[in-house]
PDB file of C-alpha atoms in Angstrom:
ATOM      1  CA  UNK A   3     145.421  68.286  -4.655  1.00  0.00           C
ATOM      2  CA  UNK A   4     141.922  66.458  -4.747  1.00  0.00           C
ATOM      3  CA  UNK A   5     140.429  65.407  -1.740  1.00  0.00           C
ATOM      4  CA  UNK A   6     141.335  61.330  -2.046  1.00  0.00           C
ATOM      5  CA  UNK A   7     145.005  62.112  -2.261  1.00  0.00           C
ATOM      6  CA  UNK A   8     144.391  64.283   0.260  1.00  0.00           C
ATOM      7  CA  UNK A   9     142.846  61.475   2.761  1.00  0.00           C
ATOM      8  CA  UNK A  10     145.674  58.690   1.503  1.00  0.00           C
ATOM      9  CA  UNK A  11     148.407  61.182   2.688  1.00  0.00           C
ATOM     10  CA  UNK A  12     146.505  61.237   6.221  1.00  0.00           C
ATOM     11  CA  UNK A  13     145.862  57.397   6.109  1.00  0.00           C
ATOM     12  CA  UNK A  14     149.547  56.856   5.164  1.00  0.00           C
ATOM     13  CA  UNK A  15     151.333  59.567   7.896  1.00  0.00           C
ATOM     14  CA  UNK A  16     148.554  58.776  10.545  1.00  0.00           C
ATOM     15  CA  UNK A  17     149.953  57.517  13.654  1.00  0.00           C
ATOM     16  CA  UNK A  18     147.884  55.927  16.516  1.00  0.00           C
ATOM     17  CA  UNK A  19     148.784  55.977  19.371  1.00  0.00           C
ATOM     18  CA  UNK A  20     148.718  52.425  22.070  1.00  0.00           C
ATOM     19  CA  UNK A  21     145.651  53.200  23.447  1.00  0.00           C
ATOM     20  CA  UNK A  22     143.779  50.459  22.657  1.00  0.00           C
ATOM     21  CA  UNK A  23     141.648  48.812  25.486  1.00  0.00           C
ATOM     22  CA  UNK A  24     142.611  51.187  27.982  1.00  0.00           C
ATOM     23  CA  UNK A  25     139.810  52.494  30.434  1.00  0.00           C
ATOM     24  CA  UNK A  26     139.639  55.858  30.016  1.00  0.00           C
ATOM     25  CA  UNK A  27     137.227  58.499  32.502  1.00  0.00           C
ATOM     26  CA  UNK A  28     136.543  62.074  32.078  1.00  0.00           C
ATOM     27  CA  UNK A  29     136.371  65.081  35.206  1.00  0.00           C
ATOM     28  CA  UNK A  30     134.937  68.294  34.495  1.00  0.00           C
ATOM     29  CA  UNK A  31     133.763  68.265  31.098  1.00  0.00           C
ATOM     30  CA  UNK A  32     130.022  69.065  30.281  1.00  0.00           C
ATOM     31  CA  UNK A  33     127.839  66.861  28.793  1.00  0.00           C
ATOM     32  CA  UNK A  34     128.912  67.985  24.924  1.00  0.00           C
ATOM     33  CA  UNK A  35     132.165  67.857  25.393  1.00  0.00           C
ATOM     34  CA  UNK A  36     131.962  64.415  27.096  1.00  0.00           C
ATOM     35  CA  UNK A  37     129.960  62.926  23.951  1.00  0.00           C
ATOM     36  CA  UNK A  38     132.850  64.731  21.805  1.00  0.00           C
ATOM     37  CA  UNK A  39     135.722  63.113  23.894  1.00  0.00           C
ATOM     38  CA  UNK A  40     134.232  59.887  23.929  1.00  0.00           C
ATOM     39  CA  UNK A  41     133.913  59.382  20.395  1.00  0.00           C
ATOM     40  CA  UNK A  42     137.685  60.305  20.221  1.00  0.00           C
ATOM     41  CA  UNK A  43     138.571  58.047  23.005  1.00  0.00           C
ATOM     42  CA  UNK A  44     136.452  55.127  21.143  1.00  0.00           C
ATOM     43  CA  UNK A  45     137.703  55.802  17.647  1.00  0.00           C
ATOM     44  CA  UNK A  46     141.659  55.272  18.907  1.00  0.00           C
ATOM     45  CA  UNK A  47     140.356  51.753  19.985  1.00  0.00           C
ATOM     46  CA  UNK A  48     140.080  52.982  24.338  1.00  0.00           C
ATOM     47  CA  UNK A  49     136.861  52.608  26.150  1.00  0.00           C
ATOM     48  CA  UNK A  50     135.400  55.615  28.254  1.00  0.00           C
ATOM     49  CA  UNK A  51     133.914  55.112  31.445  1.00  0.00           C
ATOM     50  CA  UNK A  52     131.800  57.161  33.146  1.00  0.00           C
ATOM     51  CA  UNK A  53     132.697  56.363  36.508  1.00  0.00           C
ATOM     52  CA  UNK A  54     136.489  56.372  37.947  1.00  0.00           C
ATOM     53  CA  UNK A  55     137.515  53.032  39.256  1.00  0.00           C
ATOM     54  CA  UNK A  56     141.553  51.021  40.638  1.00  0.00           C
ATOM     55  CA  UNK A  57     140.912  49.317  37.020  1.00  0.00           C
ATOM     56  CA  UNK A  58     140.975  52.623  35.214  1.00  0.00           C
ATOM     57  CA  UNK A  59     144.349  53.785  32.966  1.00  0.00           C
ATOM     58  CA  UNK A  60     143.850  57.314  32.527  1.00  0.00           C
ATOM     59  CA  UNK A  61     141.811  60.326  33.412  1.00  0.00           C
ATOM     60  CA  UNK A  62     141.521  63.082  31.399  1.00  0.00           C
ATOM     61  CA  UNK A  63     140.691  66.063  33.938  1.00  0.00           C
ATOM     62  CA  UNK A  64     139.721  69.793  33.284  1.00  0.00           C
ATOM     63  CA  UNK A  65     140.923  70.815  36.569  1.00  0.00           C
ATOM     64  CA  UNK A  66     142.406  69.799  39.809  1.00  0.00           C
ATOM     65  CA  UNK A  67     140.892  69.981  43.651  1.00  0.00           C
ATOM     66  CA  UNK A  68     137.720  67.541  42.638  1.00  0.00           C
ATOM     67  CA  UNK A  69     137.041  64.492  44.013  1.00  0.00           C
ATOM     68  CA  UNK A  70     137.740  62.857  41.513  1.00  0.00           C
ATOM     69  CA  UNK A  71     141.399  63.730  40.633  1.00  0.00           C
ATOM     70  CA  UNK A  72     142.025  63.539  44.190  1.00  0.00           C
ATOM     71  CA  UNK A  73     141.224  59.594  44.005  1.00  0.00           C
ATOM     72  CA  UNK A  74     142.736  59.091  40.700  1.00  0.00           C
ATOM     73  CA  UNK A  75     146.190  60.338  42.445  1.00  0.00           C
ATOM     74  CA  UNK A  76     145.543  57.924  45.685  1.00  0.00           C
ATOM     75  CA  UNK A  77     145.414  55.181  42.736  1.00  0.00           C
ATOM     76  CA  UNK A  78     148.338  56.103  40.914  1.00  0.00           C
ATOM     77  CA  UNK A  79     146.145  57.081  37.977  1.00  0.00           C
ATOM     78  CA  UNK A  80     147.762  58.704  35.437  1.00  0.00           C
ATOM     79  CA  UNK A  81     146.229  62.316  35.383  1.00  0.00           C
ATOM     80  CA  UNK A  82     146.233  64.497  32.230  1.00  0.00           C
ATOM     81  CA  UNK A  83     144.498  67.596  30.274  1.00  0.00           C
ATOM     82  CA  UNK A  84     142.559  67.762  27.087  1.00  0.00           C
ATOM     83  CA  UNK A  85     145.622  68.430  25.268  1.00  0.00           C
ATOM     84  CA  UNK A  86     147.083  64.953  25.564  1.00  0.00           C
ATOM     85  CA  UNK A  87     143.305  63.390  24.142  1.00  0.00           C
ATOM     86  CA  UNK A  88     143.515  66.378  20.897  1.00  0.00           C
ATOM     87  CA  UNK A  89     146.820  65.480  19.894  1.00  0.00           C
ATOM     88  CA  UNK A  90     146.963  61.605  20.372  1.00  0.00           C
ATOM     89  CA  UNK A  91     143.894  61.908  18.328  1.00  0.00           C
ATOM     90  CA  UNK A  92     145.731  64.005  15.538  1.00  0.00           C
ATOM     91  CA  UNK A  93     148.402  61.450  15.147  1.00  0.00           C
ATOM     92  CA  UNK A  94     150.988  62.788  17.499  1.00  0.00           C
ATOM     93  CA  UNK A  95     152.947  60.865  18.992  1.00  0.00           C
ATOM     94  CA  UNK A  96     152.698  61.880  22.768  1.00  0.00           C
ATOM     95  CA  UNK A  97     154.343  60.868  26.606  1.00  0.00           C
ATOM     96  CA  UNK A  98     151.674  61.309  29.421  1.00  0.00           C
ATOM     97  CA  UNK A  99     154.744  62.815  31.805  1.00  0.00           C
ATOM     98  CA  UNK A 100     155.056  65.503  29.104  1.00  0.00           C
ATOM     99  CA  UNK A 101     154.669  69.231  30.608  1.00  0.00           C
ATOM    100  CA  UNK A 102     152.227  69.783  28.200  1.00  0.00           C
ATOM    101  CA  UNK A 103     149.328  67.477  29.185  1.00  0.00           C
ATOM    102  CA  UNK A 104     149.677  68.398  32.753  1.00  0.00           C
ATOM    103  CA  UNK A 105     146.340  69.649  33.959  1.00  0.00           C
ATOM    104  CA  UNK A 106     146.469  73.565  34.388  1.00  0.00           C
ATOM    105  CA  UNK A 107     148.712  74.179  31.236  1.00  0.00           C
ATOM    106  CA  UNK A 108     147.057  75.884  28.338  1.00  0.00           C
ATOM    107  CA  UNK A 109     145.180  73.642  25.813  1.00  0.00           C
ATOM    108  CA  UNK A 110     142.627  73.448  22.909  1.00  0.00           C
ATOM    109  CA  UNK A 111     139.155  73.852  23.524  1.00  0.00           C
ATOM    110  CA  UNK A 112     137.051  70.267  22.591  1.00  0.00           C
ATOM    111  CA  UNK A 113     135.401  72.168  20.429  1.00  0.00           C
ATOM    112  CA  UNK A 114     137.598  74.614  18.412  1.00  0.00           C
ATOM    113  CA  UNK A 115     137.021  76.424  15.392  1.00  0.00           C
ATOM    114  CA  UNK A 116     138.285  75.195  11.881  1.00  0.00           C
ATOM    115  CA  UNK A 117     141.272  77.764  12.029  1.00  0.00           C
ATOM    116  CA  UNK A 118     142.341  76.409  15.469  1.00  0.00           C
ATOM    117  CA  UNK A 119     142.047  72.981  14.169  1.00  0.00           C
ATOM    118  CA  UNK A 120     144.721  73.998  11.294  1.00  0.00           C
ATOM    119  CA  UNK A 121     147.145  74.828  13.866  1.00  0.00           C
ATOM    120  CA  UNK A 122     147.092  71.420  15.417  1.00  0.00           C
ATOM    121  CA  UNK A 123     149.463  70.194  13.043  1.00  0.00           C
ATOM    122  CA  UNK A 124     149.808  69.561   8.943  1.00  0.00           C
ATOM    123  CA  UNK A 125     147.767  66.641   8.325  1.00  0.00           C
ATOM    124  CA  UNK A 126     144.360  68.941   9.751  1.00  0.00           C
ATOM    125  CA  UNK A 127     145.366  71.682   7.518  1.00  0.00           C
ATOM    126  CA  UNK A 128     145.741  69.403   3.953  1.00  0.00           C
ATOM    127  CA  UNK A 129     142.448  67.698   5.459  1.00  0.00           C
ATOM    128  CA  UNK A 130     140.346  71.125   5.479  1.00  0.00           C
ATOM    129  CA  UNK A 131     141.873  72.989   2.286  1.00  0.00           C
ATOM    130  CA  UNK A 132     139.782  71.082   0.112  1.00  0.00           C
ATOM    131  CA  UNK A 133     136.793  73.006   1.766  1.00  0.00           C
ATOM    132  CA  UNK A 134     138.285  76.135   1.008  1.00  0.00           C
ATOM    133  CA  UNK A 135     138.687  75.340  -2.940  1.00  0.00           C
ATOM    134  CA  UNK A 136     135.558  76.620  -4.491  1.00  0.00           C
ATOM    135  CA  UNK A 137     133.559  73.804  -6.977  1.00  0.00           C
ATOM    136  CA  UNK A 138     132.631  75.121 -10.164  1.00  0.00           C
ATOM    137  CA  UNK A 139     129.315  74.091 -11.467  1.00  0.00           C
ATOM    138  CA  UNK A 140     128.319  74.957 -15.006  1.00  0.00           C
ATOM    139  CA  UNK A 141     124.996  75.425 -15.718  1.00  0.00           C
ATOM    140  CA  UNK A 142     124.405  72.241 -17.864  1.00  0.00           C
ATOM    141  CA  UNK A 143     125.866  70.611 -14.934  1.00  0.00           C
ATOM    142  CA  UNK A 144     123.213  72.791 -12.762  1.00  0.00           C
ATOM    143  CA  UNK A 145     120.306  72.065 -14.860  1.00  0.00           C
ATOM    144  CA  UNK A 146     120.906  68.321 -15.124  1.00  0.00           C
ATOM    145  CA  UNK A 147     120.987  67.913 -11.398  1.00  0.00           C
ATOM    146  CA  UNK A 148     117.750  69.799 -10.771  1.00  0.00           C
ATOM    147  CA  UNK A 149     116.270  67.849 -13.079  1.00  0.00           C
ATOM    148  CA  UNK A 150     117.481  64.726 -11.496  1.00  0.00           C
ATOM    149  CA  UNK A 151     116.171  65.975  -7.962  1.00  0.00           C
ATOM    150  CA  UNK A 152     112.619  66.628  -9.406  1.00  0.00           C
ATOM    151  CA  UNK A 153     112.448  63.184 -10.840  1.00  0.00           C
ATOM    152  CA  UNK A 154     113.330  61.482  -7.932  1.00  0.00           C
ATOM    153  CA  UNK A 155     111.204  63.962  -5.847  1.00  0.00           C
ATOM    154  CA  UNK A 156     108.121  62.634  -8.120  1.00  0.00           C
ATOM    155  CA  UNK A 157     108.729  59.382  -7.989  1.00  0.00           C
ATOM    156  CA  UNK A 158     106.385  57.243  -6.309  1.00  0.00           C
ATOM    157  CA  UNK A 159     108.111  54.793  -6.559  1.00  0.00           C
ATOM    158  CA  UNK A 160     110.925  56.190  -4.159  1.00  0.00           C
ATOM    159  CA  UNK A 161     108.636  58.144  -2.378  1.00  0.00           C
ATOM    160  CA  UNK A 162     105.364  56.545  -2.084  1.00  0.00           C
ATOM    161  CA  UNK A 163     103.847  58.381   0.708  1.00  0.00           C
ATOM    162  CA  UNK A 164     103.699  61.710  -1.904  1.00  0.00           C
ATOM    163  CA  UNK A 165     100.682  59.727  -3.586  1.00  0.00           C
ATOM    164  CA  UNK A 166      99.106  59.577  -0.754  1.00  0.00           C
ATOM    165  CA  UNK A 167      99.474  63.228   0.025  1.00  0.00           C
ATOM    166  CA  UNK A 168      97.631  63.901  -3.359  1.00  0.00           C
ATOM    167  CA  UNK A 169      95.049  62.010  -1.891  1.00  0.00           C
ATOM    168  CA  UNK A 170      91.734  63.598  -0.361  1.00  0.00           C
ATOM    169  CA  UNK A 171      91.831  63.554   3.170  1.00  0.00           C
ATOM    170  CA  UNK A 172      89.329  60.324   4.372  1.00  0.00           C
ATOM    171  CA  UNK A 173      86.132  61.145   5.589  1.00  0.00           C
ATOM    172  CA  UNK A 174      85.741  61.931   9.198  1.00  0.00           C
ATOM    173  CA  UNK A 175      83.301  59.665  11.708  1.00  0.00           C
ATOM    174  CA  UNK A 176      80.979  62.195  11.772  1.00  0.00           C
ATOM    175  CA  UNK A 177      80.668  62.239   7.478  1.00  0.00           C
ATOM    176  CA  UNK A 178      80.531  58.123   7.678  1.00  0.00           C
ATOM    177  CA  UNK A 179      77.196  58.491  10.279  1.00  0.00           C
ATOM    178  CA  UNK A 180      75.577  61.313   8.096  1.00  0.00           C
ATOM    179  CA  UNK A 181      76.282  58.932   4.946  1.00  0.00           C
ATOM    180  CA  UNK A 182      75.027  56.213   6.421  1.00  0.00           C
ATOM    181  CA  UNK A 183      71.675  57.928   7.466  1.00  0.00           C
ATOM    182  CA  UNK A 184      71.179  59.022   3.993  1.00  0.00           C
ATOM    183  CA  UNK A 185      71.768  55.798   2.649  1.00  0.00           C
ATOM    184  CA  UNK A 186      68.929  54.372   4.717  1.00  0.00           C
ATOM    185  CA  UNK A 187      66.588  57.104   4.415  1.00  0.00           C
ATOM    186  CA  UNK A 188      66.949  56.597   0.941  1.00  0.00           C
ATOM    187  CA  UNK A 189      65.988  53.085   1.340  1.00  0.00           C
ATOM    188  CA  UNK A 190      66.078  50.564  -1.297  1.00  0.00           C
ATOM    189  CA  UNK A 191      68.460  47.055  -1.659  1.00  0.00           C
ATOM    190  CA  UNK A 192      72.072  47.726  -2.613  1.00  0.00           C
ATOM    191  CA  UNK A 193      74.099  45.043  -3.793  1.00  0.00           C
ATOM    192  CA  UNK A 194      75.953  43.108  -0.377  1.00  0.00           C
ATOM    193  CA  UNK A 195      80.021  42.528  -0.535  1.00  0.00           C
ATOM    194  CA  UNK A 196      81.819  40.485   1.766  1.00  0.00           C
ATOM    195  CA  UNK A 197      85.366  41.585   2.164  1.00  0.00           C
ATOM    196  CA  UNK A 198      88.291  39.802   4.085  1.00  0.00           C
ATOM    197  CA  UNK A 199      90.880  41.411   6.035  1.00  0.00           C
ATOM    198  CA  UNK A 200      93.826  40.138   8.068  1.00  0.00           C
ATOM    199  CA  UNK A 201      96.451  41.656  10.816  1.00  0.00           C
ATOM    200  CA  UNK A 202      93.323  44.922  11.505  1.00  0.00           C
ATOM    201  CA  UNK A 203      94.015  46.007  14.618  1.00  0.00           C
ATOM    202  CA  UNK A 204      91.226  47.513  16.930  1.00  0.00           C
ATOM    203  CA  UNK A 205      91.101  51.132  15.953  1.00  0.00           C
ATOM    204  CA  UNK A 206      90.730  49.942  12.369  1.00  0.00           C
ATOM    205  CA  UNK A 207      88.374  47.916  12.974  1.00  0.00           C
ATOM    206  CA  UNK A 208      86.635  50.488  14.467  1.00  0.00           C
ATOM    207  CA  UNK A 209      86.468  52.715  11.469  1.00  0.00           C
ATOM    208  CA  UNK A 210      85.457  49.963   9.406  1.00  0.00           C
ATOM    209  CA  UNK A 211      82.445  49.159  11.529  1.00  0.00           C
ATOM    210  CA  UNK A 212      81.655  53.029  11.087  1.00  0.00           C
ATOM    211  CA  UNK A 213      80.552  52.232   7.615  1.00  0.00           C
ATOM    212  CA  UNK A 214      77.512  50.371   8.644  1.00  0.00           C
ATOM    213  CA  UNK A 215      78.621  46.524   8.555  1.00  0.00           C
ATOM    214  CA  UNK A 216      80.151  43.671  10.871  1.00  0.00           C
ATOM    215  CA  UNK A 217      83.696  43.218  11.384  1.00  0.00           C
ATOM    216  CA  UNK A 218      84.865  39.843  12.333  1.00  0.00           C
TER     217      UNK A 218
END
């Protein structure tokens, strides 16, 4: 099965579930697994909040005996593990007075491995074989994208700081004086230009006055 059939059997089976607009808050989680819960909560159409306010819907709690918690059940917040976030998230259709979500029953890390992630039900498990199907590459194929990759690499056109890398490095202030000390021990008239610029800021105008002439 190839990896678009693979997502239109997800898009077609996937269930979400009513959560959208809901004010959602977190209790307990670090600061990784926050960011990771609140791009779930976000994606199902919800809206985190950091804080734990009467307007609030849910809170998702690691464990009990916090602050937090405690208020949520003087509210008559609903209260409910990690568990209820990973599998309302995977499609599942799931009841906040289920058992299950309770905080203090067993659940899934926020961050589990790829085999724990096939366990969570079907749809994760068609999702990840395609990245256990090895992609054969034959050499032609190979050659022809190297190829590709150095021509774009070489590009200027795509990448035109590389010319300037070629470039010799520009002279420092202290080569510009010693220049310019030659230039008038040598003595002599040299041919005058008179050369425009517009949108110099100071520092460049700086080094331009470092070559001996006004900069207006």
């Amino acid at each position: 099965m190839s990896i678009s059939e693979t997502v239109q059997i997800i898009s077609h089976s996937y269930y979400v579930p009513t959560v959208k607009l809901i004010l959602v808050s977190f209790s307990g989680f670090d600061e990784s697994e926050r960011a990771a819960m609140k791009f779930m909560v976000e994606t199902m159409g919800a809206k985190f909040t950091p804080y734990l306010s009467r307007l609030n819907n849910l809170l998702i709690a690691k464990s009990v005996g916090v602050e937090k918690v405690e208020k949520a059940r003087e509210w008559d917040i609903p209260i409910v593990n990690y568990q209820w976030l990973a599998d309302s998230y995977a499609g599942q259709r799931v009841e906040i007075d289920n058992p299950r979500y309770q905080v203090g029953q067993p659940c899934e890390g926020v961050s589990p491995g790829p085999y724990a992630l096939e366990m969570i039900n079907d749809q994760f498990k068609q999702l990840l074989l395609a990245w256990k199907m090895p992609i054969i590459v034959s050499p032609e194929q190979w050659r022809r994208s190297f190829d590709t990759k150095q021509a774009v690499e070489n590009d200027e056109g795509v990448f035109p700081n590389k010319k300037l890398r070629a470039q010799s490095a520009p002279p420092s202030e202290a080569e510009i004086a010693a220049k310019a000390e030659e230039r008038k021990k040598a003595g002599g008239k040299h041919p005058e230009y008179v050369v425009a610029f517009c949108g110099i800021d100071e520092e460049n105008k700086h080094v331009l006055t470092q070559v001996g002439h006004n900069c207006y």
